[in-house]
């Protein structure tokens, strides 16, 4: 982290030939449980991870914005007056998108100065760990400070989501930005996506002798296109057919009636969301009453539901989950939007090396590319670094 922080200051000075006003950072996230529930106004339980995006930012005296990053070989320059979601593309749509979206949430963009921004990150891209929310969070916190906007973190999360929905064009929910902005050390963020009320739920992983292993399959996904959008549309169609505002209003007890009304595919999409909401509530209760060693079955059931009912898993994710489970993990599931990306496993520290060896072997045996395997810790959300 120290390296990222000093590195971004040095890079900023080199690229812009000046010093930044400060450095801010925001983490990627993994979701413990509660998948595709956020845009259905349901419950999620993600946590911020110890991989972060850092943003060095310096205000300018004119109305020019310049953004650079260590992950793309270009410096993008726009005028504050020309910031429009339609004009943004590529990686810079994330930082520029949040600058635009702040205007939608009350910032007076006609009155603020331009800025130079440099981003660096060690959140893997395309792994389903929300590298995009990390960019949004770091940029938002920086702009909220230097433009003196005084927006709270819940609002900043909504600004990030708006940027992603409108400027990037991905119809995602509020989970990733909330985790990145609200995360706490060794804890998960229990968020009600209808009211946006959140609670910090201690995980106690170290005390329980547990690790969270990320198994990045290397299969890439993009939520601006394809399956994610389609799943969201099915959920909305299901809610409309059932006569409710969102699937949040459907409970497990309503499922027999839903089965009579809906076609098979829509019913299974609905069943995933409804049972997943219940699993989030059960996980929070179990963590509080019995600790993290007791949540394995809930994680496993969540994966089965995503694989069979929501149909967002891929063979590599299933193999990662099954191999971890068979070699000592307490529970495992794919995490994030699906169609690729990562799975997570809750693994006793003393079983970790066995799980790692088994995963390498299983992927080789199936002719799949080697997965990227690393443990993560639940970490603090966005913060000012210097
Ligand atoms: C992606 C989206 C989130 C959420 C998850 C699925 O990560 O960005 O809003 O919908 O997928 O739970």
XYZ file of C-alpha atoms and ligand atoms in Angstrom:
398
model
C 0.000 0.000 0.000
C 2.816 2.390 0.924
C 4.332 1.641 -2.478
C 1.097 2.400 -4.304
C 0.725 5.635 -2.353
C 4.225 6.951 -2.951
C 4.227 5.576 -6.468
C 1.127 7.532 -7.434
C 2.586 10.774 -6.031
C 5.765 10.273 -8.068
C 3.821 9.361 -11.193
C 1.557 12.370 -10.756
C 4.594 14.685 -10.498
C 6.105 13.125 -13.576
C 2.967 13.221 -15.722
C 1.690 16.669 -14.691
C 4.942 18.347 -13.692
C 3.512 19.492 -10.332
C 2.594 18.142 -6.890
C -0.882 16.767 -6.101
C -3.060 18.314 -3.354
C -3.521 14.889 -1.813
C -3.873 11.143 -2.279
C -7.094 9.192 -1.692
C -7.814 5.483 -2.006
C -10.736 3.099 -2.242
C -10.785 -0.724 -2.257
C -12.225 -3.410 -4.469
C -14.805 -5.713 -2.898
C -15.819 -9.324 -2.662
C -19.372 -10.269 -1.886
C -19.783 -12.747 0.944
C -23.395 -13.424 -0.004
C -26.389 -11.689 -1.654
C -25.949 -11.819 -5.419
C -28.182 -10.028 -7.941
C -30.298 -8.883 -5.024
C -29.171 -5.236 -4.976
C -31.132 -4.058 -8.028
C -34.137 -5.978 -6.685
C -34.101 -3.753 -3.577
C -32.934 -6.709 -1.490
C -30.075 -7.457 0.919
C -26.329 -7.814 0.309
C -23.339 -8.629 2.526
C -20.137 -7.592 0.748
C -16.797 -6.568 2.247
C -13.994 -4.284 1.074
C -10.759 -6.131 0.267
C -7.114 -5.220 0.835
C -6.579 -4.322 -2.814
C -7.047 -0.658 -3.608
C -7.117 2.063 -6.231
C -5.175 5.202 -5.291
C -5.936 8.624 -6.749
C -3.559 11.582 -6.643
C -5.433 14.785 -7.418
C -4.517 18.444 -7.751
C -6.921 21.292 -8.453
C -6.234 23.579 -11.413
C -6.925 27.248 -11.881
C -8.832 26.761 -15.118
C -11.728 24.495 -16.119
C -9.679 21.723 -17.693
C -9.771 18.140 -16.425
C -6.843 15.842 -17.197
C -6.915 12.206 -16.121
C -4.149 9.651 -16.474
C -3.603 6.185 -15.072
C -0.920 3.572 -14.787
C -3.192 1.053 -16.545
C -3.713 2.900 -19.827
C -1.194 4.681 -21.966
C -3.142 7.881 -22.543
C -3.885 11.187 -20.928
C -7.524 12.182 -21.398
C -8.320 15.882 -21.398
C -11.800 17.453 -21.303
C -13.316 20.775 -20.404
C -15.605 20.798 -17.340
C -18.267 22.496 -19.475
C -18.140 19.686 -21.992
C -18.603 16.857 -19.456
C -21.441 14.786 -20.802
C -22.071 11.088 -20.203
C -22.482 10.414 -23.939
C -18.994 11.705 -24.689
C -17.196 9.386 -22.257
C -15.610 6.097 -23.175
C -13.014 3.565 -22.065
C -11.463 3.544 -18.575
C -11.749 7.333 -18.213
C -15.561 7.051 -18.249
C -15.267 5.966 -14.585
C -13.422 8.994 -13.129
C -14.992 11.472 -15.566
C -18.391 9.825 -15.115
C -18.324 10.463 -11.363
C -17.277 14.084 -11.908
C -20.318 14.462 -14.176
C -22.616 12.539 -11.792
C -21.654 14.772 -8.849
C -23.397 17.516 -10.796
C -26.548 15.375 -10.769
C -26.340 15.213 -6.979
C -26.100 18.906 -6.278
C -22.503 19.883 -7.011
C -22.414 23.172 -8.905
C -20.125 22.186 -11.755
C -20.249 25.718 -13.124
C -18.547 26.993 -9.963
C -15.782 24.428 -9.327
C -12.271 24.401 -10.820
C -10.803 21.716 -13.070
C -8.271 19.156 -11.822
C -5.424 16.820 -12.697
C -5.952 13.213 -11.603
C -3.692 10.191 -11.686
C -4.913 6.678 -10.817
C -3.019 3.549 -9.875
C -4.519 0.273 -8.703
C -3.763 -3.240 -7.530
C -7.367 -4.422 -7.839
C -7.362 -6.997 -10.637
C -9.489 -5.917 -13.603
C -12.205 -8.271 -14.868
C -11.917 -10.551 -11.834
C -15.339 -9.622 -10.460
C -13.738 -7.686 -7.601
C -15.106 -4.267 -8.602
C -12.031 -2.522 -9.877
C -14.531 -0.013 -11.275
C -16.086 0.798 -7.886
C -12.558 1.269 -6.510
C -11.826 3.894 -9.188
C -15.174 5.565 -8.556
C -14.721 5.560 -4.768
C -11.199 7.026 -4.833
C -12.174 9.731 -7.344
C -15.392 10.555 -5.483
C -13.731 10.911 -2.106
C -11.030 13.121 -3.631
C -13.508 15.401 -5.423
C -15.821 15.527 -2.406
C -12.854 16.876 -0.395
C -11.257 19.303 -2.841
C -14.552 20.648 -4.166
C -15.816 20.831 -0.540
C -19.118 19.165 -1.375
C -19.818 17.646 2.044
C -21.674 14.640 0.644
C -21.967 11.614 2.946
C -20.761 8.174 1.919
C -24.219 6.758 1.180
C -24.749 9.599 -1.261
C -21.296 9.116 -2.782
C -22.190 5.458 -3.386
C -25.313 6.584 -5.275
C -23.246 9.025 -7.313
C -20.867 6.188 -8.261
C -23.775 3.985 -9.256
C -25.271 6.780 -11.375
C -21.924 7.228 -13.154
C -21.741 3.528 -13.853
C -25.361 3.294 -15.053
C -25.365 6.388 -17.256
C -21.768 7.202 -18.222
C -20.454 3.632 -18.481
C -23.804 2.143 -19.474
C -23.766 -0.836 -17.083
C -27.160 -1.330 -15.393
C -25.614 -2.354 -12.057
C -26.917 -1.936 -8.515
C -25.537 -0.100 -5.474
C -23.592 -2.950 -3.827
C -20.063 -2.418 -5.132
C -19.828 1.300 -4.429
C -21.352 0.801 -0.957
C -18.794 -1.878 -0.067
C -15.913 0.227 -1.363
C -17.008 3.330 0.536
C -18.401 1.784 3.739
C -16.144 -1.247 4.341
C -14.453 -1.835 7.706
C -11.526 -3.950 8.881
C -12.513 -7.628 9.480
C -16.195 -6.845 8.869
C -18.845 -7.051 6.155
C -21.357 -4.378 5.161
C -24.954 -5.548 5.598
C -26.922 -3.274 3.297
C -30.638 -2.997 2.740
C -30.717 -1.850 -0.881
C -34.260 -0.530 -0.523
C -33.662 1.884 2.356
C -29.861 2.114 1.923
C -29.534 1.599 5.673
C -26.344 -0.324 6.394
C -24.808 -2.069 9.370
C -21.276 -3.281 9.928
C -21.204 -6.990 10.746
C -17.947 -8.233 12.333
C -16.542 -11.310 10.597
C -13.961 -12.433 13.166
C -12.117 -14.489 10.562
C -8.656 -14.342 12.057
C -9.897 -15.264 15.511
C -11.716 -18.236 13.947
C -8.594 -19.372 12.068
C -10.191 -18.758 8.675
C -8.967 -17.329 5.391
C -10.955 -15.992 2.463
C -9.489 -17.385 -0.702
C -10.237 -15.666 -4.013
C -10.191 -18.002 -6.996
C -10.027 -15.841 -10.106
C -10.870 -18.069 -13.048
C -9.522 -15.605 -15.608
C -12.795 -15.930 -17.541
C -13.733 -12.360 -18.390
C -17.139 -10.741 -18.165
C -18.603 -7.342 -18.979
C -21.773 -6.148 -17.291
C -22.533 -3.429 -19.829
C -23.593 -6.166 -22.215
C -25.273 -9.527 -22.317
C -26.321 -11.731 -19.453
C -26.357 -9.237 -16.598
C -28.837 -6.996 -18.391
C -30.950 -9.971 -19.347
C -31.126 -11.252 -15.748
C -32.142 -7.830 -14.554
C -34.907 -7.706 -17.165
C -36.191 -11.162 -16.076
C -36.371 -10.001 -12.464
C -38.343 -6.922 -13.482
C -40.686 -9.026 -15.623
C -41.176 -11.440 -12.706
C -41.997 -8.616 -10.294
C -44.473 -7.108 -12.771
C -46.205 -10.453 -13.343
C -46.512 -10.933 -9.577
C -47.905 -7.424 -9.160
C -45.158 -6.150 -6.847
C -42.852 -3.169 -7.099
C -39.716 -5.286 -6.810
C -38.729 -8.834 -5.878
C -37.933 -7.549 -2.396
C -41.686 -7.754 -1.844
C -41.773 -11.514 -2.530
C -41.012 -13.926 0.317
C -40.085 -17.597 0.350
C -43.694 -18.390 1.333
C -44.949 -16.710 -1.862
C -42.942 -19.033 -4.122
C -45.630 -21.738 -4.613
C -47.998 -19.068 -5.973
C -45.214 -17.595 -8.114
C -44.633 -21.008 -9.655
C -48.262 -21.105 -10.846
C -48.087 -17.671 -12.425
C -44.622 -17.521 -13.996
C -42.990 -19.461 -16.826
C -40.247 -21.858 -15.696
C -37.249 -19.639 -16.492
C -38.702 -16.508 -14.901
C -39.778 -18.545 -11.882
C -36.241 -19.827 -11.340
C -34.782 -16.312 -11.667
C -37.288 -15.115 -9.068
C -36.609 -18.078 -6.783
C -32.904 -17.277 -6.770
C -33.455 -13.682 -5.707
C -36.068 -14.527 -3.089
C -34.078 -17.346 -1.483
C -30.835 -15.359 -1.728
C -32.387 -12.497 0.236
C -33.328 -14.993 2.929
C -29.808 -16.448 2.892
C -28.309 -12.997 3.500
C -30.549 -12.523 6.538
C -29.667 -16.028 7.758
C -25.948 -15.378 7.251
C -26.037 -12.150 9.267
C -27.893 -13.908 12.074
C -25.567 -16.920 11.987
C -22.439 -14.737 12.038
C -23.727 -12.927 15.099
C -24.949 -15.989 16.974
C -22.489 -18.714 15.983
C -19.551 -17.090 14.170
C -18.059 -17.511 10.686
C -17.430 -21.243 10.886
C -21.204 -21.777 10.820
C -22.010 -20.011 7.520
C -20.545 -22.568 5.098
C -23.828 -24.228 4.116
C -25.378 -20.879 3.287
C -22.486 -20.023 0.957
C -22.755 -23.425 -0.711
C -26.523 -23.093 -1.168
C -26.035 -19.643 -2.689
C -23.710 -21.071 -5.310
C -26.145 -23.839 -6.229
C -28.897 -21.271 -6.623
C -26.752 -19.129 -8.931
C -25.676 -22.154 -10.921
C -29.061 -23.822 -11.352
C -31.712 -21.137 -10.938
C -30.065 -17.881 -11.980
C -27.703 -19.619 -14.419
C -24.820 -17.165 -14.121
C -22.015 -19.574 -13.290
C -19.517 -21.053 -15.768
C -17.731 -24.454 -15.631
C -14.519 -22.867 -14.296
C -16.391 -21.266 -11.379
C -18.196 -24.520 -10.589
C -14.913 -26.413 -10.634
C -13.257 -23.871 -8.312
C -16.161 -24.073 -5.860
C -16.419 -27.880 -5.901
C -12.661 -28.389 -5.577
C -12.408 -26.014 -2.630
C -15.382 -27.688 -0.942
C -13.939 -31.157 -1.454
C -10.554 -30.207 0.022
C -11.433 -28.622 3.309
C -13.185 -25.315 2.604
C -16.058 -24.570 4.968
C -18.067 -23.058 2.136
C -17.585 -21.599 -1.345
C -19.494 -19.654 -3.970
C -18.983 -17.520 -7.033
C -18.930 -13.811 -6.186
C -20.043 -10.742 -8.158
C -22.066 -10.541 -11.325
C -21.090 -13.933 -12.747
C -20.435 -15.256 -16.263
C -16.766 -15.439 -15.259
C -14.666 -13.647 -12.688
C -13.985 -15.073 -9.253
C -15.312 -17.461 -6.661
C -14.499 -17.207 -2.963
C -13.935 -19.962 -0.423
C -13.879 -19.805 3.353
C -10.918 -21.981 4.262
C -9.414 -22.965 7.635
C -5.831 -21.672 7.656
C -4.434 -25.163 8.117
C -6.297 -26.463 5.034
C -5.205 -23.647 2.726
C -2.202 -25.304 1.105
C -4.237 -28.452 0.381
C -6.952 -26.389 -1.310
C -4.398 -24.486 -3.398
C -2.692 -27.631 -4.648
C -6.035 -29.260 -5.413
C -7.214 -26.237 -7.404
C -4.085 -26.143 -9.556
C -4.435 -29.862 -10.206
C -8.139 -29.740 -11.010
C -7.816 -26.825 -13.452
C -4.920 -28.523 -15.242
C -6.829 -31.801 -15.434
C -9.813 -30.061 -17.049
C -7.629 -28.218 -19.539
C -8.636 -24.829 -18.084
C -6.141 -21.945 -17.782
C -4.526 -21.752 -14.333
C -6.638 -19.727 -11.883
C -5.153 -16.813 -10.001
C -5.378 -17.749 -6.317
C -4.884 -15.316 -3.447
C -6.284 -14.649 0.000
C -7.908 -11.338 0.902
C -8.694 -9.625 4.166
C -11.801 -7.587 4.886
C -10.451 -4.057 4.975
C -11.254 -0.413 5.546
C -13.220 1.407 2.867
C -12.274 4.611 1.028
C -9.972 6.986 2.891
C -7.658 9.933 2.464
C -4.085 8.688 2.460
C -2.117 11.924 2.551
C -22.169 -6.646 -10.207
C -22.928 -5.341 -10.002
C -23.563 -5.268 -8.628
C -24.379 -6.522 -8.325
C -23.558 -7.773 -8.640
C -24.370 -9.033 -8.492
O -21.056 -6.683 -9.337
O -22.058 -4.253 -10.167
O -24.369 -4.127 -8.536
O -25.589 -6.517 -9.032
O -23.011 -7.738 -9.940
O -24.711 -9.252 -7.172
